[in-house]
Coordinates of C-alpha atoms and ligand atoms in Angstrom, one line a residue:
Chain P
X1 CA 133.8 129.5 111.3
X2 CA 133.2 127.9 107.9
X3 CA 130.5 128.9 105.5
X4 CA 128.3 125.8 105.8
X5 CA 126.0 125.0 102.9
X6 CA 123.3 122.5 103.7
X7 CA 121.9 120.6 100.6
X8 CA 118.8 118.4 101.2
X9 CA 118.5 115.7 98.6
X10 CA 115.5 113.5 97.9
X11 CA 115.6 110.0 96.4
X12 CA 113.1 109.8 93.5
X13 CA 112.4 107.5 90.6
X14 CA 114.5 108.2 87.5
X15 CA 112.6 110.6 85.2
X16 CA 112.8 108.1 82.4
X17 CA 111.0 105.4 84.3
X18 CA 107.4 104.5 83.5
X19 CA 105.2 105.3 86.5
X20 CA 102.5 102.7 87.2
X21 CA 100.0 102.7 90.0
X22 CA 99.7 99.6 92.2
X23 CA 96.5 97.5 92.0
X24 CA 95.3 98.9 95.4
X25 CA 95.6 102.4 93.9
X26 CA 97.4 103.7 96.9
X27 CA 101.0 103.7 95.7
X28 CA 103.3 103.7 92.8
X29 CA 104.8 100.3 91.8
X30 CA 108.5 100.9 92.3
X31 CA 109.7 97.3 91.7
X32 CA 111.0 98.0 88.2
X33 CA 112.2 101.6 88.8
X34 CA 115.7 102.8 89.3
X35 CA 116.2 105.8 91.7
X36 CA 118.3 108.9 91.4
X37 CA 118.9 112.2 93.3
X38 CA 116.0 114.4 92.5
X39 CA 117.3 116.3 89.4
X40 CA 116.8 119.7 91.0
X41 CA 118.6 118.6 94.1
X42 CA 121.5 117.4 92.0
X43 CA 121.6 121.0 90.6
X44 CA 121.7 122.3 94.1
X45 CA 124.6 120.0 95.0
X46 CA 126.5 121.2 91.9
X47 CA 125.9 124.8 92.8
X48 CA 127.2 124.3 96.4
X49 CA 130.3 122.7 94.9
X50 CA 130.8 125.6 92.6
X51 CA 130.4 128.0 95.6
X52 CA 133.1 126.0 97.3
X53 CA 135.4 126.5 94.3
X54 CA 134.8 130.2 94.4
X55 CA 135.2 130.7 98.2
X56 CA 137.7 129.1 100.5
X57 CA 135.7 128.5 103.6
X58 CA 132.8 126.5 102.2
X59 CA 131.7 123.2 103.6
X60 CA 129.1 121.3 101.7
X61 CA 126.8 119.0 103.8
X62 CA 124.2 116.9 102.0
X63 CA 121.3 115.5 103.9
X64 CA 118.8 112.7 103.0
X65 CA 115.7 112.0 105.0
X66 CA 114.5 108.4 104.7
X67 CA 115.4 104.8 105.0
X68 CA 118.8 103.0 104.3
X69 CA 118.2 103.1 100.6
X70 CA 119.0 106.8 100.7
X71 CA 122.7 106.0 101.2
X72 CA 123.1 105.3 97.5
X73 CA 122.1 108.9 96.6
X74 CA 124.1 110.4 99.5
X75 CA 127.1 108.5 98.2
X76 CA 126.6 109.9 94.8
X77 CA 126.6 113.4 96.3
X78 CA 129.8 112.6 98.2
X79 CA 131.3 111.2 95.0
X80 CA 130.4 114.5 93.2
X81 CA 132.4 116.2 95.9
X82 CA 130.3 117.0 99.0
X83 CA 132.2 117.1 102.2
X84 CA 129.8 115.3 104.5
X85 CA 126.6 113.4 104.3
X86 CA 123.9 113.0 106.9
X87 CA 120.9 110.6 106.8
X88 CA 118.0 111.3 109.1
X89 CA 116.4 107.9 109.5
X90 CA 112.6 108.2 108.9
X91 CA 109.9 106.2 107.4
X92 CA 108.4 107.5 104.1
X93 CA 106.4 109.0 102.7
X94 CA 107.0 112.3 104.4
X95 CA 105.1 115.4 103.3
X96 CA 106.8 118.8 102.7
X97 CA 105.8 120.1 106.1
X98 CA 107.5 117.2 107.9
X99 CA 110.6 117.5 105.8
X100 CA 110.7 121.3 106.5
X101 CA 110.4 120.6 110.3
X102 CA 113.3 118.2 110.2
X103 CA 115.4 120.5 108.1
X104 CA 114.8 123.5 110.3
X105 CA 115.9 121.5 113.4
X106 CA 119.0 120.4 111.5
X107 CA 119.6 124.1 110.5
X108 CA 119.4 125.1 114.2
X109 CA 122.0 122.6 115.0
X110 CA 124.4 123.0 112.1
X111 CA 124.0 126.7 111.6
X112 CA 124.4 126.8 107.8
X113 CA 124.7 130.1 106.1
X114 CA 122.8 128.8 103.1
X115 CA 120.3 126.0 102.5
X116 CA 120.4 125.2 98.8
X117 CA 117.8 122.8 97.5
X118 CA 115.8 121.8 94.5
X119 CA 112.7 123.9 93.7
X120 CA 110.6 120.8 93.6
X121 CA 110.9 117.1 93.7
X122 CA 109.9 115.3 90.5
X123 CA 107.8 112.7 92.3
X124 CA 105.2 114.7 94.2
X125 CA 105.9 118.0 92.4
X126 CA 104.8 119.9 95.4
X127 CA 107.4 122.7 95.3
X128 CA 106.7 123.7 98.9
X129 CA 109.6 122.5 101.1
X130 CA 112.1 125.4 100.6
X131 CA 109.4 128.0 101.2
X132 CA 108.2 126.2 104.3
X133 CA 111.7 126.0 105.6
X134 CA 112.5 129.6 105.0
X135 CA 109.3 130.6 106.8
X136 CA 110.0 128.4 109.8
X137 CA 113.5 129.8 110.1
X138 CA 112.5 133.4 109.4
X139 CA 115.2 133.6 106.7
X140 CA 114.9 135.3 103.3
X141 CA 114.1 133.0 100.4
X142 CA 115.0 133.1 96.7
X143 CA 113.1 130.4 94.8
X144 CA 113.6 129.1 91.3
X145 CA 117.1 130.4 91.0
X146 CA 118.8 130.4 87.6
X147 CA 121.9 132.4 88.7
X148 CA 123.5 133.1 92.1
X149 CA 126.2 135.8 92.6
X150 CA 127.4 135.5 96.1
X151 CA 129.2 138.0 98.3
X152 CA 130.2 138.0 102.0
X153 CA 127.0 139.3 103.3
X154 CA 124.5 137.7 100.9
X155 CA 123.7 137.1 97.2
X156 CA 122.1 138.5 94.2
X157 CA 119.8 135.8 92.7
X158 CA 118.2 135.7 89.3
X159 CA 114.9 133.7 89.5
X160 CA 112.7 132.3 86.8
X161 CA 109.2 133.6 87.1
X162 CA 106.2 133.4 84.8
X163 CA 106.8 136.9 83.7
X164 CA 110.6 136.9 83.1
X165 CA 113.8 136.8 85.1
X166 CA 113.5 138.6 88.5
X167 CA 116.6 139.6 90.4
X168 CA 116.6 139.6 94.2
X169 CA 119.1 140.4 96.9
X170 CA 119.1 138.2 100.0
X171 CA 121.3 138.4 103.1
X172 CA 122.8 135.3 104.7
X173 CA 121.5 133.1 106.1
X174 CA 119.1 132.3 103.3
X175 CA 117.2 129.5 101.6
X176 CA 117.7 129.3 97.8
X177 CA 115.9 126.8 95.6
X178 CA 117.4 125.7 92.3
X179 CA 115.7 125.8 88.9
X180 CA 116.9 123.8 85.9
X181 CA 119.1 126.4 84.3
X182 CA 121.2 127.2 87.3
X183 CA 123.9 124.8 86.1
X184 CA 124.5 121.3 84.7
X185 CA 125.5 118.9 87.4
X186 CA 128.8 117.1 87.0
X187 CA 129.2 113.4 86.9
X188 CA 131.1 111.8 89.7
X189 CA 134.7 111.1 88.7
X190 CA 136.2 107.7 89.4
X191 CA 138.5 109.0 92.1
X192 CA 135.5 110.7 93.6
X193 CA 133.5 107.5 93.6
X194 CA 136.4 105.7 95.2
X195 CA 136.9 108.4 97.8
X196 CA 133.2 108.4 98.6
X197 CA 133.2 104.8 99.5
X198 CA 135.5 105.5 102.4
X199 CA 133.5 108.5 103.7
X200 CA 131.1 107.8 106.6
X201 CA 127.4 108.7 106.3
X202 CA 126.4 110.2 109.6
X203 CA 123.1 108.9 110.9
X204 CA 120.5 110.7 113.0
X205 CA 117.2 109.6 114.4
X206 CA 114.0 111.6 114.7
X207 CA 114.2 111.1 118.5
X208 CA 117.7 112.7 118.6
X209 CA 116.3 115.6 116.7
X210 CA 113.2 115.7 119.0
X211 CA 110.8 115.5 116.1
X212 CA 107.5 113.8 116.0
X213 CA 106.0 113.3 112.5
X214 CA 102.5 114.8 112.2
X215 CA 101.3 114.2 108.7
X216 CA 99.6 117.1 106.9
X217 CA 99.0 115.3 103.6
X218 CA 97.2 112.0 103.6
X219 CA 97.2 110.2 100.3
X220 CA 93.8 108.4 99.8
X221 CA 94.0 107.3 96.2
X222 CA 96.1 107.3 93.1
X223 CA 94.8 107.1 89.6
X224 CA 96.7 106.3 86.4
X225 CA 96.2 109.0 83.8
X226 CA 96.0 107.8 80.2
X227 CA 95.6 109.6 76.9
X228 CA 92.3 109.2 75.1
X229 CA 93.2 110.9 71.9
X230 CA 92.4 109.4 68.5
X231 CA 95.7 110.2 67.0
X232 CA 94.7 110.6 63.4
X233 CA 97.6 110.9 61.0
X234 CA 97.0 113.3 58.1
X235 CA 98.8 113.6 54.8
X236 CA 98.3 117.2 53.9
X237 CA 98.0 120.7 55.4
X238 CA 94.6 121.1 53.6
X239 CA 93.3 118.0 55.4
X240 CA 94.6 119.3 58.8
X241 CA 93.0 122.8 58.4
X242 CA 89.7 121.1 57.4
X243 CA 89.8 119.0 60.6
X244 CA 90.5 122.1 62.6
X245 CA 87.7 124.0 61.0
X246 CA 85.3 121.2 61.8
X247 CA 86.4 120.5 65.4
X248 CA 87.4 123.9 66.8
X249 CA 85.5 127.2 67.2
X250 CA 88.4 129.2 65.9
X251 CA 87.5 129.9 62.4
Chain Y
X1 CA 83.7 128.5 105.5
X2 CA 85.8 131.5 104.7
X3 CA 88.0 131.3 101.5
X4 CA 90.6 134.0 101.0
X5 CA 92.1 134.3 97.5
X6 CA 95.5 136.1 97.3
X7 CA 95.4 138.3 94.2
X8 CA 98.1 138.1 91.6
X9 CA 98.0 141.2 89.4
X10 CA 100.0 143.3 87.0
X11 CA 99.5 146.6 89.0
X12 CA 96.3 147.3 87.1
X13 CA 94.1 144.2 86.9
X14 CA 93.9 140.7 88.3
X15 CA 95.7 138.1 86.3
X16 CA 93.5 135.5 84.6
X17 CA 94.7 132.8 87.0
X18 CA 93.4 134.7 89.9
X19 CA 89.9 135.2 88.4
X20 CA 89.9 131.4 87.7
X21 CA 90.9 130.9 91.4
X22 CA 87.9 133.1 92.4
X23 CA 85.6 130.8 90.4
X24 CA 87.1 127.8 92.2
X25 CA 86.7 129.5 95.5
X26 CA 83.0 130.1 94.8
X27 CA 82.5 126.4 94.1
X28 CA 84.2 125.6 97.5
X29 CA 82.3 128.2 99.5
X30 CA 78.8 127.5 98.3
X31 CA 77.0 126.8 101.6
X32 CA 75.0 129.1 103.9
X33 CA 77.2 131.6 105.6
X34 CA 80.3 130.6 103.4
X35 CA 82.2 133.5 102.0
X36 CA 84.9 134.4 99.5
X37 CA 87.3 137.3 100.0
X38 CA 90.0 138.6 97.8
X39 CA 93.2 140.0 99.3
X40 CA 94.9 142.6 97.1
X41 CA 98.4 143.7 98.1
X42 CA 100.8 146.2 96.5
X43 CA 101.4 149.9 96.2
X44 CA 98.9 152.2 94.5
X45 CA 96.7 149.3 93.5
X46 CA 93.2 150.9 93.8
X47 CA 92.4 149.8 90.2
X48 CA 93.2 146.2 91.0
X49 CA 91.0 146.4 94.1
X50 CA 88.2 147.8 91.9
X51 CA 88.6 144.9 89.5
X52 CA 88.5 142.4 92.3
X53 CA 85.4 144.0 93.9
X54 CA 83.4 143.1 90.8
X55 CA 83.7 139.5 92.1
X56 CA 83.7 139.6 95.9
X57 CA 84.5 141.7 99.0
X58 CA 88.1 142.9 98.9
X59 CA 90.7 143.4 101.6
X60 CA 93.3 145.9 100.5
X61 CA 96.9 146.3 101.8
X62 CA 98.5 149.1 100.0
X63 CA 102.0 150.4 101.0
X64 CA 105.3 151.4 99.3
X65 CA 107.0 148.5 101.2
X66 CA 104.7 146.0 99.4
X67 CA 105.4 147.5 95.9
X68 CA 107.1 144.2 94.8
X69 CA 105.8 140.8 95.6
X70 CA 108.6 139.8 97.9
X71 CA 107.7 136.5 99.5
X72 CA 108.9 137.2 103.0
X73 CA 106.8 140.5 103.3
X74 CA 103.8 139.4 101.4
X75 CA 103.6 136.0 103.2
X76 CA 103.8 137.8 106.6
X77 CA 100.9 140.1 105.7
X78 CA 98.9 137.3 104.2
X79 CA 99.3 135.0 107.2
X80 CA 98.3 137.9 109.4
X81 CA 95.1 138.4 107.5
X82 CA 94.4 134.6 107.5
X83 CA 94.6 134.6 111.3
X84 CA 92.7 137.8 112.0
X85 CA 89.9 137.0 109.5
X86 CA 89.5 133.4 110.6
X87 CA 90.2 132.1 107.1
X88 CA 89.7 128.4 106.6
X89 CA 91.2 128.1 103.1
X90 CA 93.9 130.3 101.6
X91 CA 93.8 130.0 97.8
X92 CA 95.8 131.1 94.8
X93 CA 96.4 130.3 91.2
X94 CA 99.2 127.9 90.4
X95 CA 102.0 130.2 89.3
X96 CA 105.5 131.1 90.3
X97 CA 104.0 133.9 92.3
X98 CA 101.7 131.6 94.4
X99 CA 104.3 128.9 94.7
X100 CA 106.7 131.4 96.2
X101 CA 104.4 133.5 98.4
X102 CA 101.6 131.0 99.4
X103 CA 104.3 128.4 100.0
X104 CA 106.0 130.7 102.5
X105 CA 102.6 131.7 104.0
X106 CA 101.9 127.9 104.3
X107 CA 105.1 127.6 106.3
X108 CA 103.9 130.3 108.7
X109 CA 100.5 128.7 108.9
X110 CA 101.3 125.0 109.7
X111 CA 101.9 123.5 106.3
X112 CA 98.5 121.8 105.4
X113 CA 99.0 122.6 101.7
X114 CA 98.2 121.1 98.3
X115 CA 99.8 122.5 95.1
X116 CA 98.4 122.5 91.6
X117 CA 95.0 121.2 92.5
X118 CA 92.8 120.3 89.6
X119 CA 89.5 119.5 91.4
X120 CA 87.9 118.5 94.7
X121 CA 85.2 116.2 96.1
X122 CA 83.3 116.4 99.3
X123 CA 83.4 113.2 101.3
X124 CA 81.2 113.8 104.3
X125 CA 82.9 116.6 106.2
X126 CA 86.2 116.3 104.5
X127 CA 87.5 117.7 101.3
X128 CA 89.4 115.4 99.0
X129 CA 91.7 117.3 96.7
X130 CA 92.9 116.1 93.3
X131 CA 96.3 116.9 92.1
X132 CA 98.8 115.6 89.5
X133 CA 102.0 113.8 90.6
X134 CA 105.0 112.3 88.6
X135 CA 104.7 114.9 85.8
X136 CA 101.0 114.2 85.5
X137 CA 101.4 110.4 85.0
X138 CA 99.0 109.9 88.0
X139 CA 96.4 111.9 89.7
X140 CA 96.5 111.8 93.5
X141 CA 93.6 112.2 95.9
X142 CA 94.7 113.8 99.1
X143 CA 93.2 114.9 102.4
X144 CA 94.9 117.6 104.3
X145 CA 95.1 117.7 108.1
X146 CA 95.4 121.0 110.0
X147 CA 93.9 124.4 109.6
X148 CA 94.0 126.6 107.6
X149 CA 94.4 124.8 104.4
X150 CA 96.6 126.3 101.7
X151 CA 95.7 125.5 98.1
X152 CA 97.1 126.5 94.7
X153 CA 94.7 125.7 91.9
X154 CA 95.4 125.2 88.2
X155 CA 93.8 128.0 86.3
X156 CA 92.6 125.4 83.9
X157 CA 90.5 123.8 86.7
X158 CA 87.9 126.6 87.0
X159 CA 86.0 129.2 85.0
X160 CA 86.1 132.8 86.2
X161 CA 82.8 133.8 88.0
X162 CA 80.4 136.4 86.6
X163 CA 81.1 140.0 87.5
X164 CA 78.5 141.5 89.9
X165 CA 76.7 144.6 88.6
X166 CA 77.4 146.5 91.8
X167 CA 80.9 146.3 93.3
X168 CA 81.5 144.7 96.7
X169 CA 83.1 146.6 99.6
X170 CA 86.8 147.3 99.7
X171 CA 88.3 147.4 103.2
X172 CA 91.8 148.4 104.1
X173 CA 93.7 146.0 106.3
X174 CA 96.0 146.9 109.2
X175 CA 99.5 145.6 109.4
X176 CA 102.6 146.8 111.2
X177 CA 105.0 148.0 108.5
X178 CA 107.8 148.2 111.0
X179 CA 107.7 144.5 111.6
X180 CA 107.9 143.4 107.9
X181 CA 111.1 141.4 107.1
X182 CA 113.7 143.4 105.3
X183 CA 116.4 140.9 104.3
X184 CA 115.2 140.5 100.7
X185 CA 115.3 143.2 98.1
X186 CA 113.9 143.5 94.6
X187 CA 116.6 144.5 92.1
X188 CA 114.7 144.2 88.8
X189 CA 112.5 142.2 86.5
X190 CA 113.7 141.4 83.0
X191 CA 110.3 140.8 81.4
X192 CA 110.6 140.9 77.6
X193 CA 107.6 142.7 76.3
X194 CA 105.7 140.7 73.8
X195 CA 102.9 141.6 71.5
X196 CA 101.5 138.1 72.0
X197 CA 99.3 137.0 74.9
X198 CA 100.8 134.9 77.8
X199 CA 100.9 131.2 77.0
X200 CA 98.6 130.5 79.9
X201 CA 96.0 132.9 78.7
X202 CA 95.6 132.3 75.0
X203 CA 93.0 130.2 73.1
X204 CA 95.7 129.0 70.7
X205 CA 99.2 128.1 71.6
X206 CA 101.9 127.2 69.1
X207 CA 105.0 125.7 70.7
X208 CA 108.4 125.0 69.2
X209 CA 111.0 122.4 70.1
X210 CA 114.5 121.4 69.1
X211 CA 113.3 120.9 65.5
X212 CA 113.7 124.7 65.3
X213 CA 117.3 125.7 64.5
X214 CA 117.4 129.4 65.3
X215 CA 115.6 132.2 67.1
X216 CA 114.7 133.7 63.7
X217 CA 113.2 130.4 62.5
X218 CA 111.2 130.2 65.8
X219 CA 109.9 133.7 65.3
X220 CA 109.1 133.3 61.6
X221 CA 107.5 129.9 61.9
X222 CA 106.2 129.3 65.4
X223 CA 105.5 133.0 66.0
X224 CA 104.1 133.4 62.5
X225 CA 101.7 130.6 62.9
X226 CA 100.6 131.8 66.4
X227 CA 99.9 135.2 65.0
X228 CA 97.5 133.8 62.4
X229 CA 95.4 132.7 65.3
X230 CA 96.2 135.7 67.5
X231 CA 97.7 133.1 69.8
X232 CA 100.6 132.7 72.1
X233 CA 104.0 131.0 71.5
X234 CA 105.3 128.3 73.8
X235 CA 108.5 126.3 73.9
X236 CA 110.0 123.0 75.1
X237 CA 112.7 123.1 77.7
X238 CA 115.3 122.2 75.1
X239 CA 114.9 125.6 73.3
X240 CA 115.0 127.6 76.5
X241 CA 118.1 125.8 77.6
X242 CA 119.7 126.5 74.2
X243 CA 118.9 130.2 74.7
X244 CA 116.6 130.3 71.7
X245 CA 113.5 131.2 73.7
X246 CA 112.9 133.0 77.1
X247 CA 112.1 130.9 80.2
X248 CA 108.6 132.2 80.5
X249 CA 107.6 130.4 77.3
X250 CA 108.5 126.9 78.7
X251 CA 105.6 124.6 78.9
X252 CA 105.8 121.5 81.0
X253 CA 106.2 119.9 84.4
X254 CA 108.6 122.6 85.5
X255 CA 107.3 125.4 83.3
X256 CA 103.8 126.6 82.6
X257 CA 100.7 124.4 82.3
X258 CA 98.3 125.3 79.5
X259 CA 95.0 123.9 78.3
X260 CA 94.0 126.1 75.3
X261 CA 91.4 125.3 72.7
X262 CA 94.2 124.4 70.2
X263 CA 97.8 123.4 70.9
X264 CA 100.2 123.0 68.0
X265 CA 103.5 121.2 68.8
X266 CA 106.1 121.9 66.2
X267 CA 109.3 119.9 66.2
X268 CA 108.7 118.7 69.8
X269 CA 109.3 115.0 70.6
X270 CA 106.8 114.8 73.5
X271 CA 108.8 113.9 76.6
X272 CA 106.6 113.3 79.6
X273 CA 107.8 116.4 81.2
X274 CA 106.6 118.4 78.2
X275 CA 103.3 116.5 78.0
X276 CA 102.6 117.4 81.7
X277 CA 102.1 121.0 80.6
X278 CA 99.8 120.6 77.6
X279 CA 98.1 117.2 77.4
X280 CA 94.8 118.6 78.7
X281 CA 94.5 121.0 75.7
X282 CA 91.2 120.6 73.9
X283 CA 92.7 119.8 70.5
X284 CA 96.3 118.9 70.0
X285 CA 98.2 118.9 66.7
X286 CA 101.7 117.5 66.3
X287 CA 104.1 118.3 63.4
X288 CA 107.2 116.1 63.5
X289 CA 109.5 114.4 61.1
X290 CA 109.7 111.2 63.2
X291 CA 106.6 109.1 62.9
X292 CA 107.4 107.4 66.2
X293 CA 107.7 110.6 68.2
X294 CA 105.7 110.2 71.4
X295 CA 103.9 113.5 70.9
X296 CA 101.7 111.7 68.3
X297 CA 100.3 109.5 71.1
X298 CA 98.7 112.5 72.8
X299 CA 97.7 114.3 69.6
X300 CA 94.4 114.5 67.9
X301 CA 95.9 115.2 64.5
X302 CA 99.4 114.6 63.3
X303 CA 101.4 115.3 60.2
X304 CA 104.7 113.5 59.7
X305 CA 107.1 115.7 57.8
X306 CA 109.6 118.5 57.8
X307 CA 108.3 121.5 59.8
X308 CA 110.3 123.8 57.5
X309 CA 107.9 122.7 54.7
X310 CA 104.7 122.2 56.6
X311 CA 104.5 125.4 58.7
X312 CA 105.1 127.8 55.9
X313 CA 102.4 126.0 53.9
X314 CA 100.0 126.3 56.9
X315 CA 100.7 130.0 57.1
X316 CA 100.1 130.4 53.4
X317 CA 96.8 128.6 53.5
X318 CA 95.6 130.7 56.5
X319 CA 96.6 133.9 54.8
X320 CA 94.7 132.9 51.7
X321 CA 91.4 132.4 53.6
Ligands
FAD401 C1 113.5 117.3 85.8 C2 113.2 117.6 84.4 C3 112.2 118.6 84.1 C4 111.9 118.9 82.8 N1 110.9 119.8 82.6 C5 110.5 120.1 81.3 C6 109.5 121.0 81.0 O1 108.9 121.7 81.9 N2 109.2 121.2 79.7 C7 109.8 120.6 78.7 O2 109.4 120.8 77.5 N3 110.8 119.7 78.9 C8 111.2 119.5 80.2 N4 112.2 118.6 80.5 C9 113.0 118.1 79.3 C10 112.3 116.9 78.6 O3 112.7 115.7 79.2 C11 112.9 116.9 77.1 O4 114.3 116.8 77.1 C12 112.5 118.1 76.3 O5 111.1 118.4 76.4 C13 112.8 117.9 74.8 O6 112.5 119.0 74.1 P1 112.2 118.9 72.5 O7 111.1 118.0 72.3 O8 112.2 120.3 72.0 O9 113.6 118.2 71.9 P2 113.8 116.8 71.4 O10 113.4 115.7 72.3 O11 115.2 116.8 70.9 O12 112.9 116.6 70.1 C14 113.0 117.3 69.0 C15 111.9 116.8 68.0 O13 111.9 117.5 66.8 C16 111.8 116.7 65.7 N5 112.4 117.4 64.6 C17 113.7 117.7 64.3 N6 113.8 118.3 63.2 C18 112.6 118.4 62.6 C19 112.1 119.0 61.4 N7 112.9 119.7 60.6 N8 110.8 118.9 61.2 C20 109.9 118.3 62.1 N9 110.3 117.7 63.2 C21 111.7 117.8 63.5 C22 112.5 115.4 66.1 O14 112.0 114.3 65.4 C23 112.2 115.3 67.6 O15 111.0 114.6 67.9 C24 112.5 118.2 81.8 C25 113.5 117.3 82.0 C26 113.8 117.0 83.4 C27 114.8 115.9 83.6

């Protein structure tokens, strides 16, 4: 049996894009935005590929949950080198709980040894899905990973915490979520891109998976945040310290 | 309403984020019959329980197998307490600790969770939670469906409550040690000791970015300036990636979120991901050689110039006072 690594990937607006709220204040205006694989998920794809380079039996399966537009990002992951891609057809938005329910059902069917995913998606910034999934499966979790040393029975994972780098051991099967410094994702090569064009993207419906969406998070409003600073340019250090003396209680 | 706050502590005292979460909890549970309880887990943590009992009743789970905050074990025990104590809202401070453990507990408890909450409104019977999205470019209002609710709250969103003059009760909890998960192990924590406060807990934060060339420069200039204010040092992602600063200094969307009295950004361009972590500071100062650097758009005061000239001059002036 191969060592299957399941890598969920979310489609998100490019982090350089300017986020504007729609006039009804219920959504983000995506008309001018370009989309990418969530940067943390791209790191997870890269790590799965490196795992495959280290061990012979690894199969890397990427999964996207959403509409047809997801195929662009899944093809990018295939072009990077993923073996297979699955799209679960579902209407967005989905909250972390629903994504975790879908992923746990996929995990039951595909029996991965490792689910490797981004620690958060840069659109809703929830940072919940990996932990929900690990809890539902009853698997160990190592979140915010910055290094993974794998062995046959598990891995030692360095994780970035508020108080320094913690090292954990987990046994397979496990859920690991990727932090920024785990690696730098490769770009897809031209042969990779050409090869990816020919690879099929498997499609699954929620009915096939036996899943009904029960929203946990209902968005009732979005508000644009703008800076209200005066932005005073000062010429000298003396002026700056004077301003700080007047306007803070630190002196 | 019963609000349970999971304590994050250093083995001795509650961390500041947790006391802020207790303040937030009290604002939530302010009706007749509402209550706030603090759950303290760990091994030999009687002093932490005493610290928490100054604020509210404490449930204490103390056992060698809970010595390290391993998510699978701690979430299991926490979820058990949530069920047996009929908890309506499980709360913690936004931190890597809570994201890890409360996230997992949320997965055991049905997933009605909101992260990084900055405020709430009552709309009839429902609670509307405010939280940032897209690196803080927008604030979302969300309603959660299900029970219990799991919430992590930004420490900057609440003040710690007053300590009571007489401590509240500390009650041990029951849990089955034999049934705790065992497939995760703690191998070590490389926490570089620092004489400076944590970046989330200081009144003044001086942060450095790629304008700094070496670790020594960072320590001498950013550290030196921070020390003049007894403040903390922070860092952009760029310096952490380059290995110049440790990860726990990173401020931003994927690092720590701070809102000190004074934030000084030294040689930081002001990418949205960095701004997400500091733009709610009370006073922001930017020092940057590029007059068009976006950091100036969120600053109260800016000086355009070479940090290698300006920062030593600031230190000199502060020493002269
Ligand atoms: C998914 C994702 C998450 C991210 N999360 C974070 C995060 O949490 N925190 C974070 O900080 N970043 C984060 N980033 C990175 C962010 O986009 C920027 O790349 C980063 O903040 C830039 O760091 P910097 O300002 O130090 O470097 P630069 O952008 O290179 O800016 C350096 C600045 O220093 C100035 N400078 C240079 N020399 C001098 C001098 N001698 N004197 C004065 N000024 C000088 C320059 O004018 C420039 O403005 C994230 C990015 C992504 C994609």
